[in-house]
PDB file of C-alpha atoms and ligand atoms in Angstrom:
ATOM      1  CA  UNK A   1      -3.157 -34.715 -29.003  1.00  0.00           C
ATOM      2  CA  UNK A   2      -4.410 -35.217 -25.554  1.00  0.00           C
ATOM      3  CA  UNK A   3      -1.086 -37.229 -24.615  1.00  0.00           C
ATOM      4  CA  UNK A   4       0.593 -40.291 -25.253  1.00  0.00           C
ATOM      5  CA  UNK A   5      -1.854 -42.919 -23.476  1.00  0.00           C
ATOM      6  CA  UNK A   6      -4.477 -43.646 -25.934  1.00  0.00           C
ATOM      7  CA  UNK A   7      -1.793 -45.161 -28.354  1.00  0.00           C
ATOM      8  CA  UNK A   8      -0.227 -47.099 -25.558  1.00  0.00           C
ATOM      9  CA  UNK A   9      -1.356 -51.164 -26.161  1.00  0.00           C
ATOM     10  CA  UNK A  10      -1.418 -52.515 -22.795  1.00  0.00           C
ATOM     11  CA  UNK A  11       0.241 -55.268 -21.194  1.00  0.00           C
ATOM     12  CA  UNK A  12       2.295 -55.642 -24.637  1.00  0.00           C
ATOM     13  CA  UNK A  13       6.090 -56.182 -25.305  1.00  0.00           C
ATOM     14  CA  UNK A  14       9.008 -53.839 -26.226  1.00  0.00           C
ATOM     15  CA  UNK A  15       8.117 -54.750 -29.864  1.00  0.00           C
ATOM     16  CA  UNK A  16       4.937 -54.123 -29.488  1.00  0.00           C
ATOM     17  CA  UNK A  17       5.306 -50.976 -27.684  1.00  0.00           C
ATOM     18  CA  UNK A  18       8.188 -49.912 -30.285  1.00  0.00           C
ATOM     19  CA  UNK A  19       5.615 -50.486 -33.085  1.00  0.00           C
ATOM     20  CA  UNK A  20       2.771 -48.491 -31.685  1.00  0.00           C
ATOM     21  CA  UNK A  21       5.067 -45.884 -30.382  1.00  0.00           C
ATOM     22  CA  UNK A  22       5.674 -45.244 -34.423  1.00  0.00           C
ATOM     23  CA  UNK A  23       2.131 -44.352 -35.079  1.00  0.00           C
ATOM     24  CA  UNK A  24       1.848 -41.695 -31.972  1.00  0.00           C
ATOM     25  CA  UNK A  25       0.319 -38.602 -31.864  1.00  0.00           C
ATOM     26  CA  UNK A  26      -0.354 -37.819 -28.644  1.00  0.00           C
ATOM     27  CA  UNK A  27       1.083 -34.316 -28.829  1.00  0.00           C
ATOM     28  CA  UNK A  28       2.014 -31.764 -31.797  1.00  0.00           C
ATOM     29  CA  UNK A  29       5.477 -33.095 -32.254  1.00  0.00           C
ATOM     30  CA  UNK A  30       4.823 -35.584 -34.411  1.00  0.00           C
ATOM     31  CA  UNK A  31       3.929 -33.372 -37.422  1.00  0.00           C
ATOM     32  CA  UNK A  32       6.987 -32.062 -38.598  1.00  0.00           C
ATOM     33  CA  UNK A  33       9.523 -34.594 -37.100  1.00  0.00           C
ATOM     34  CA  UNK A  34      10.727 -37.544 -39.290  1.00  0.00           C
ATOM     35  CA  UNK A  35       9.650 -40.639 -37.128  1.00  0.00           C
ATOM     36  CA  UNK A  36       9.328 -41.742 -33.734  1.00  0.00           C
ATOM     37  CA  UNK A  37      12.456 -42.779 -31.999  1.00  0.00           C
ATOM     38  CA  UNK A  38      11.938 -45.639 -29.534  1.00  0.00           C
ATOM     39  CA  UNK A  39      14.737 -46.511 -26.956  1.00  0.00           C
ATOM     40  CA  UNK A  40      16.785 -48.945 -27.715  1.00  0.00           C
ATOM     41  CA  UNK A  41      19.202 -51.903 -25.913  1.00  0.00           C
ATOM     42  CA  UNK A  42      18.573 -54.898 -24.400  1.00  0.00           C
ATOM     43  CA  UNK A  43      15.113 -56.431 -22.688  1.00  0.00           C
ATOM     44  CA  UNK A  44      16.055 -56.465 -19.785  1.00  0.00           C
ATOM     45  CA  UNK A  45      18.522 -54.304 -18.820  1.00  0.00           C
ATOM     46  CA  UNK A  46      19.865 -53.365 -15.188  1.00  0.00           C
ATOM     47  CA  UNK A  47      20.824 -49.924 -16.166  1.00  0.00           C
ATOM     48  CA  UNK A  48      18.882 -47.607 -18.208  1.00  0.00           C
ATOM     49  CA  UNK A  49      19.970 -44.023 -19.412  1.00  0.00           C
ATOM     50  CA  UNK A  50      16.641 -41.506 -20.348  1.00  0.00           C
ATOM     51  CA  UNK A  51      18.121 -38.218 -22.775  1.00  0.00           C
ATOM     52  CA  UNK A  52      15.758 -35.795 -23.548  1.00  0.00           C
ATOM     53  CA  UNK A  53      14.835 -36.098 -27.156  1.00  0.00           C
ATOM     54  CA  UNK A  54      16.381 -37.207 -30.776  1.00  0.00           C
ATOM     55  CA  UNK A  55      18.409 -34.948 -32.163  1.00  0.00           C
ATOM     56  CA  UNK A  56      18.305 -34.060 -35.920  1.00  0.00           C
ATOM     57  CA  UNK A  57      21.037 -37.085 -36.996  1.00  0.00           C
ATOM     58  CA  UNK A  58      18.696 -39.379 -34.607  1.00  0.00           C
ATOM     59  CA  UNK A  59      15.473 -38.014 -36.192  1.00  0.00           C
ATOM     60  CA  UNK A  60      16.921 -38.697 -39.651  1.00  0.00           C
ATOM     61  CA  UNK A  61      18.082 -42.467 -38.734  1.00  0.00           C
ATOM     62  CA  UNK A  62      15.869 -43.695 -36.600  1.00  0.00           C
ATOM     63  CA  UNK A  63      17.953 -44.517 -33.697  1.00  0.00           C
ATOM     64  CA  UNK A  64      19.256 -43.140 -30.381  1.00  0.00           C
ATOM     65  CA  UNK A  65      21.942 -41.069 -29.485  1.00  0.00           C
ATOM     66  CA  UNK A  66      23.731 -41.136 -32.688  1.00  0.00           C
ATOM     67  CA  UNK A  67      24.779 -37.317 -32.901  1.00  0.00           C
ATOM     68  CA  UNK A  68      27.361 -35.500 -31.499  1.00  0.00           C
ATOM     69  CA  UNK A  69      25.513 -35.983 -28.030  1.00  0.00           C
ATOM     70  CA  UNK A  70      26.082 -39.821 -28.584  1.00  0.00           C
ATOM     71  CA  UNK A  71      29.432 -39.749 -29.710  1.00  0.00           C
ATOM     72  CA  UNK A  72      29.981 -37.434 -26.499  1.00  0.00           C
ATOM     73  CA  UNK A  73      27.805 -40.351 -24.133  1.00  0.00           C
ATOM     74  CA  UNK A  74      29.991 -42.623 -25.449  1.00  0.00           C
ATOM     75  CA  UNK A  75      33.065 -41.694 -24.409  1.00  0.00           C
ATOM     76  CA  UNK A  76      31.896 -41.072 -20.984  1.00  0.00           C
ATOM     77  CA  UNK A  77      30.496 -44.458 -20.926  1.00  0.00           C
ATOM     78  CA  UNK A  78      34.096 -45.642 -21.511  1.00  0.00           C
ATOM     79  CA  UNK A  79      35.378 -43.843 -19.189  1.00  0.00           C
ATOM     80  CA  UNK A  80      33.090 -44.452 -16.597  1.00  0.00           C
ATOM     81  CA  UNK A  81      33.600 -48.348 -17.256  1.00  0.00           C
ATOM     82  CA  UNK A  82      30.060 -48.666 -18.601  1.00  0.00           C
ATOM     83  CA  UNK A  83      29.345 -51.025 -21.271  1.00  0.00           C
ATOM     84  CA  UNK A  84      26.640 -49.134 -24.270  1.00  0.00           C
ATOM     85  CA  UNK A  85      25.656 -52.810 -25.398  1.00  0.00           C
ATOM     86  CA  UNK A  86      24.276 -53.460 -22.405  1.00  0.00           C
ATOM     87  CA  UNK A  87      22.567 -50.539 -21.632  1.00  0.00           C
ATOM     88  CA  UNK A  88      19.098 -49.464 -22.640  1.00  0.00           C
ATOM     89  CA  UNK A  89      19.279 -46.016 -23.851  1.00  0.00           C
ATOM     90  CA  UNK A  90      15.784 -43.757 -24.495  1.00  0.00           C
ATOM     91  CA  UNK A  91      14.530 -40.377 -24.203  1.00  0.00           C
ATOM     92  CA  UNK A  92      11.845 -38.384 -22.458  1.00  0.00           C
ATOM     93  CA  UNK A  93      10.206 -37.291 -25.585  1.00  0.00           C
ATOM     94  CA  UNK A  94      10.260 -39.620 -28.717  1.00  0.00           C
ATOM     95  CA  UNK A  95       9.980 -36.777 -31.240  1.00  0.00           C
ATOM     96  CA  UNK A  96      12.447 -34.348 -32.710  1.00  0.00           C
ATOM     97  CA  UNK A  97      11.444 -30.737 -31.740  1.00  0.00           C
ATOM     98  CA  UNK A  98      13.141 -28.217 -33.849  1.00  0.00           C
ATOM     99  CA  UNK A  99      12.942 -25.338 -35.533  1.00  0.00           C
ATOM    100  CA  UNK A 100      13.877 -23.976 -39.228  1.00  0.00           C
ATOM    101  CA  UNK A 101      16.644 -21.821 -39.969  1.00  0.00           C
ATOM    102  CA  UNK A 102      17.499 -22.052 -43.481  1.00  0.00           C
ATOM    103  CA  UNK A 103      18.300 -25.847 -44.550  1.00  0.00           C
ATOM    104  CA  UNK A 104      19.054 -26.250 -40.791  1.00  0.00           C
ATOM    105  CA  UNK A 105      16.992 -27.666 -38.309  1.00  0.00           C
ATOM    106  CA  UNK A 106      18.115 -26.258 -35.011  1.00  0.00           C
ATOM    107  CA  UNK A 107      16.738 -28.368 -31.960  1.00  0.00           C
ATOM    108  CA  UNK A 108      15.033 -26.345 -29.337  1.00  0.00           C
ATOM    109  CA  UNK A 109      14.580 -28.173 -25.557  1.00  0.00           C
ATOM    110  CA  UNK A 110      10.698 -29.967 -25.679  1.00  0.00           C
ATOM    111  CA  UNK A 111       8.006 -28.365 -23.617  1.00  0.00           C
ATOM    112  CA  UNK A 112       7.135 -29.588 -20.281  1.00  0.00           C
ATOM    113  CA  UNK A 113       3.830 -30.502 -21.902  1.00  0.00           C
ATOM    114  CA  UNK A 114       5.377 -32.668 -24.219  1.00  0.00           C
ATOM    115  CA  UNK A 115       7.418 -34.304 -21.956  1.00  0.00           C
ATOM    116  CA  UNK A 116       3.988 -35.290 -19.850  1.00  0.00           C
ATOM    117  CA  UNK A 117       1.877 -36.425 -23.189  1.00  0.00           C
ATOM    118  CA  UNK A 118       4.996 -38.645 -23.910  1.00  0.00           C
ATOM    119  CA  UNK A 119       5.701 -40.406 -20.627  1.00  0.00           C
ATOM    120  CA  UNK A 120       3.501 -43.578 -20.703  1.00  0.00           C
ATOM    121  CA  UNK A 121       6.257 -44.420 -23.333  1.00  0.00           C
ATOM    122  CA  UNK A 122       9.052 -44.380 -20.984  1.00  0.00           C
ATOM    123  CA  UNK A 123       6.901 -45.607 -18.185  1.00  0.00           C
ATOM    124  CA  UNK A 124       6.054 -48.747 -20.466  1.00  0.00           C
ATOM    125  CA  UNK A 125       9.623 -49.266 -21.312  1.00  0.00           C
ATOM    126  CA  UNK A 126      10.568 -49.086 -17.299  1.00  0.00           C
ATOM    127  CA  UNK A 127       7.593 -51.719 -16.648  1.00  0.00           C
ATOM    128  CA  UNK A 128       9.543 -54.242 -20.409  1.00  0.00           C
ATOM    129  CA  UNK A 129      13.251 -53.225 -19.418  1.00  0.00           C
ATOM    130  CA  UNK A 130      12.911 -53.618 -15.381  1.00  0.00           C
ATOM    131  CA  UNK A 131      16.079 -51.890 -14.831  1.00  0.00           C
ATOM    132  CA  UNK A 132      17.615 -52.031 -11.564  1.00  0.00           C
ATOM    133  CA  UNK A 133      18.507 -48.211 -11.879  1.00  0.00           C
ATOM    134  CA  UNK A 134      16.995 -45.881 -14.450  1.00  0.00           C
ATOM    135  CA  UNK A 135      19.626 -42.532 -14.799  1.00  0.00           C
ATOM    136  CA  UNK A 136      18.486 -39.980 -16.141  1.00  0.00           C
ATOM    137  CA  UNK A 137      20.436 -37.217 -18.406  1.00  0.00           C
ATOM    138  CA  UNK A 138      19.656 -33.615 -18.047  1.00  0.00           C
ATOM    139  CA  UNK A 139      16.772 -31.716 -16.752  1.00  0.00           C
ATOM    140  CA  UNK A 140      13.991 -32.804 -18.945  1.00  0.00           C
ATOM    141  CA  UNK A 141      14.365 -36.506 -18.207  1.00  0.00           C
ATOM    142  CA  UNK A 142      14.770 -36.228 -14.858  1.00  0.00           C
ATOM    143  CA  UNK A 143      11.595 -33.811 -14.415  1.00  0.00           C
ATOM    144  CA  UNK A 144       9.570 -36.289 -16.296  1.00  0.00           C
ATOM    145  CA  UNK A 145      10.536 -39.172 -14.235  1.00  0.00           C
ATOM    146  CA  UNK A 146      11.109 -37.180 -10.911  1.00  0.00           C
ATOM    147  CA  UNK A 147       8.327 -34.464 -10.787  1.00  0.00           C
ATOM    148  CA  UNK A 148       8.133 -30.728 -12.083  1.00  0.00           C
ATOM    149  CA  UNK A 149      10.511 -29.264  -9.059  1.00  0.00           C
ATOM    150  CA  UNK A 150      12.764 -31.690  -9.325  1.00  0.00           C
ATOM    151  CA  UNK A 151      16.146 -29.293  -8.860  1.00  0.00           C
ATOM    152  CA  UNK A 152      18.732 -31.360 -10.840  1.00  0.00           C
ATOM    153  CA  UNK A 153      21.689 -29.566 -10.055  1.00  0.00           C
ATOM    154  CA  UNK A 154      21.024 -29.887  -6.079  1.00  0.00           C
ATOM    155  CA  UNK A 155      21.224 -33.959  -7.131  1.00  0.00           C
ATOM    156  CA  UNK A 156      23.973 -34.316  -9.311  1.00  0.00           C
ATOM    157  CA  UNK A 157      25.510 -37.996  -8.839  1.00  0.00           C
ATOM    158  CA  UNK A 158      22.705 -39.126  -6.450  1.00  0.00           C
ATOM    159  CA  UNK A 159      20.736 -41.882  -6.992  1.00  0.00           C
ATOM    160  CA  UNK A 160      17.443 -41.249  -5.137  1.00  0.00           C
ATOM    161  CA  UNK A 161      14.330 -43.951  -4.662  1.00  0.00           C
ATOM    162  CA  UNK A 162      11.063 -42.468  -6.802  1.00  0.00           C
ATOM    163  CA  UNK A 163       7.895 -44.756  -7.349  1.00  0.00           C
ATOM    164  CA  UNK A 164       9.994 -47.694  -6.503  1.00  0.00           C
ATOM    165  CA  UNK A 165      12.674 -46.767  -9.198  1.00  0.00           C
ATOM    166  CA  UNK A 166      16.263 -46.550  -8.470  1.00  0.00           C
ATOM    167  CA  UNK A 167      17.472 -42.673 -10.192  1.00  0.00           C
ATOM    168  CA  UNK A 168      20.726 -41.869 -10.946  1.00  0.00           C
ATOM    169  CA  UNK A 169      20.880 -37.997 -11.843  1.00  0.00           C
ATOM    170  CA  UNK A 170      23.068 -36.210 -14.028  1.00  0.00           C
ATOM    171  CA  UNK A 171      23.287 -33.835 -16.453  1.00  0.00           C
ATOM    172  CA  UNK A 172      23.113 -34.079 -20.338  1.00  0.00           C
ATOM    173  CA  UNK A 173      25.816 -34.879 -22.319  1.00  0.00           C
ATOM    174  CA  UNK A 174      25.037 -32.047 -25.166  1.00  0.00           C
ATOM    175  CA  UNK A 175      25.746 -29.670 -21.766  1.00  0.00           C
ATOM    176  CA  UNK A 176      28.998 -30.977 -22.295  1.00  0.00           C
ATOM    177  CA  UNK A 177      29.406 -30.671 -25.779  1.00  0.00           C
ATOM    178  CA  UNK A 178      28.255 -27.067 -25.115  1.00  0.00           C
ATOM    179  CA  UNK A 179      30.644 -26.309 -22.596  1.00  0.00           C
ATOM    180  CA  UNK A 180      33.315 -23.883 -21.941  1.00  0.00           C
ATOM    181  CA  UNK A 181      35.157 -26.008 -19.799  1.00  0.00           C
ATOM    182  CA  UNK A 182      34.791 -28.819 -21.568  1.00  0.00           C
ATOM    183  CA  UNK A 183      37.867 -30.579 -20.326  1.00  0.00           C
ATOM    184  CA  UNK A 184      36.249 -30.245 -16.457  1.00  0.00           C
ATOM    185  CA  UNK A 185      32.639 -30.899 -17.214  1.00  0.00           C
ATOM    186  CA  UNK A 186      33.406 -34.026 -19.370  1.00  0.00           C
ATOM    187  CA  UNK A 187      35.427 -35.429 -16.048  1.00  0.00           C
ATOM    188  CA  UNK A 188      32.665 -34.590 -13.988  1.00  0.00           C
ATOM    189  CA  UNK A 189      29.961 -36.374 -15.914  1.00  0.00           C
ATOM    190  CA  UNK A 190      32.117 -38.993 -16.460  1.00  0.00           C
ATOM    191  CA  UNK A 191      32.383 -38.710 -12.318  1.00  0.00           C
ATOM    192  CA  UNK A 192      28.502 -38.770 -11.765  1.00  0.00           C
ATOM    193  CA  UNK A 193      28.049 -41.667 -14.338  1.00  0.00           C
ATOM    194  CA  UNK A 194      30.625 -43.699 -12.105  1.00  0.00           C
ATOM    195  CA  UNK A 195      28.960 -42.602  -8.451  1.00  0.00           C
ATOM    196  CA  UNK A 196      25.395 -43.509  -9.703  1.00  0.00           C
ATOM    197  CA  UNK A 197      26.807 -46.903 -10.948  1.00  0.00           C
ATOM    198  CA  UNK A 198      28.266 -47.628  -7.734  1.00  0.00           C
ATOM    199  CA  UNK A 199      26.017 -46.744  -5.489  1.00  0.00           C
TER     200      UNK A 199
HETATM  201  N1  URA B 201      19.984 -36.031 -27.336  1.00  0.00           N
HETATM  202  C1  URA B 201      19.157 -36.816 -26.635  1.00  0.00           C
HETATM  203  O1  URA B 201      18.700 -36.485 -25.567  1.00  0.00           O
HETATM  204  N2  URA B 201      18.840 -37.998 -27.140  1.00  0.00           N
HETATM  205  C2  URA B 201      19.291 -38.439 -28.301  1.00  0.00           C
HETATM  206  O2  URA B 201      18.932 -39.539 -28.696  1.00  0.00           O
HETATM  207  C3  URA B 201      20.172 -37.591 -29.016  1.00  0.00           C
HETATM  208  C4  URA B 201      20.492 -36.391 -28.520  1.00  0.00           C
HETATM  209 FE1  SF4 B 202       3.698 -39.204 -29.098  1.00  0.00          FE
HETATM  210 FE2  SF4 B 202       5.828 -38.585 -27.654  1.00  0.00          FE
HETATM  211 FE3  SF4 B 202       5.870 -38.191 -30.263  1.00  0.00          FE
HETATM  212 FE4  SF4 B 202       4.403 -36.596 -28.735  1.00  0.00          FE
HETATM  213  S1  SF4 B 202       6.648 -36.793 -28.714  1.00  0.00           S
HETATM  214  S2  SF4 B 202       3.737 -37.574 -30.649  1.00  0.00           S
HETATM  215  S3  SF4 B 202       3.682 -38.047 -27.166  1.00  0.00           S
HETATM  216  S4  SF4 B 202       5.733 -40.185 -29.240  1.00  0.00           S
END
């Protein structure tokens, strides 16, 4: 459990990475989640989008941002003018993290801890997918790519230089799911999505 690095082949490709990525178990999460869920889109892509982690529908299938929060992402990529088939989408953390309430299993936010074990994942993808701008959704991704402090809602719609990355920062889309104002926050996500894409 001592992070994600000792199952990380090096110098391989996305397949390879995918592959190994299945067998991980560089922190606890692994034990009660499904499977691993590797990013997915094309190799290479110029824009990148990093979520937090799978949600239950995700953990089930297999694949990325297939829930509600992907139904939601996908609307604001439409109306942002941003095309899902060409975009490689991941997440900080590859494993579900949930707990059990009844037959329900209610996701809870990943640790910072787990975020750290499971970054050489997303750092290897950044090194296969060479994205010319990697934007990252929420507070969890964009700590993991942009440090511990990072104050995301000080950055909204900026897209900052870190590492020699390109970061576009916004929030998640379940935030928006979640919201009271939904009408407002969706237009303002949509907003950021269409400021970090232009600039
Ligand atoms: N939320 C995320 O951050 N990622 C997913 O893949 C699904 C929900
Ligand atoms: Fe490995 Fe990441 Fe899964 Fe933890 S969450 S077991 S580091 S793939």
């Amino acid at each position: 459990d001592a992070g994600a690095a000792q199952f990380v082949p090096e110098g391989k490709d996305w397949a390879a990475l995918r592959s190994a990525a299945s067998g991980c178990r560089g922190c606890d999460l692994y034990r009660d989640a499904t499977q691993t869920v590797f990013g997915e889109g094309p190799v290479p892509a110029r824009l990148m989008m990093v979520g937090e982690c799978p949600g239950d529908r995700e953990d089930t299938d297999g694949h990325v941002f297939i829930g509600p929060a992907g139904r939601l992402l996908d609307k604001a990529l439409d109306a942002a003018g941003i095309d899902r088939a060409k975009t490689y989408l991941t997440n900080a953390v590859k494993h579900f993290r949930f707990v059990e309430r009844g037959k329900r299993q209610i996701h809870q936010t990943p640790r910072r801890g787990e975020a750290v074990a499971c970054f050489p994942w997303l750092r290897e993808e950044i090194r296969v997918v060479k994205p010319r701008l990697v934007v990252v959704l929420g507070a969890v991704a964009a700590k993991a790519v942009l440090g511990p402090s990072f104050k995301l809602t000080e950055h909204r719609g900026e897209v900052l230089e870190h590492d020699g990355l390109r970061v576009g920062v916004t929030v998640h889309p379940s935030s928006v799911v979640r919201a009271e104002n939904y009408r407002e926050s969706f237009d303002e996500f949509v907003a950021d999505l269409v400021a970090v894409r232009k600039s």
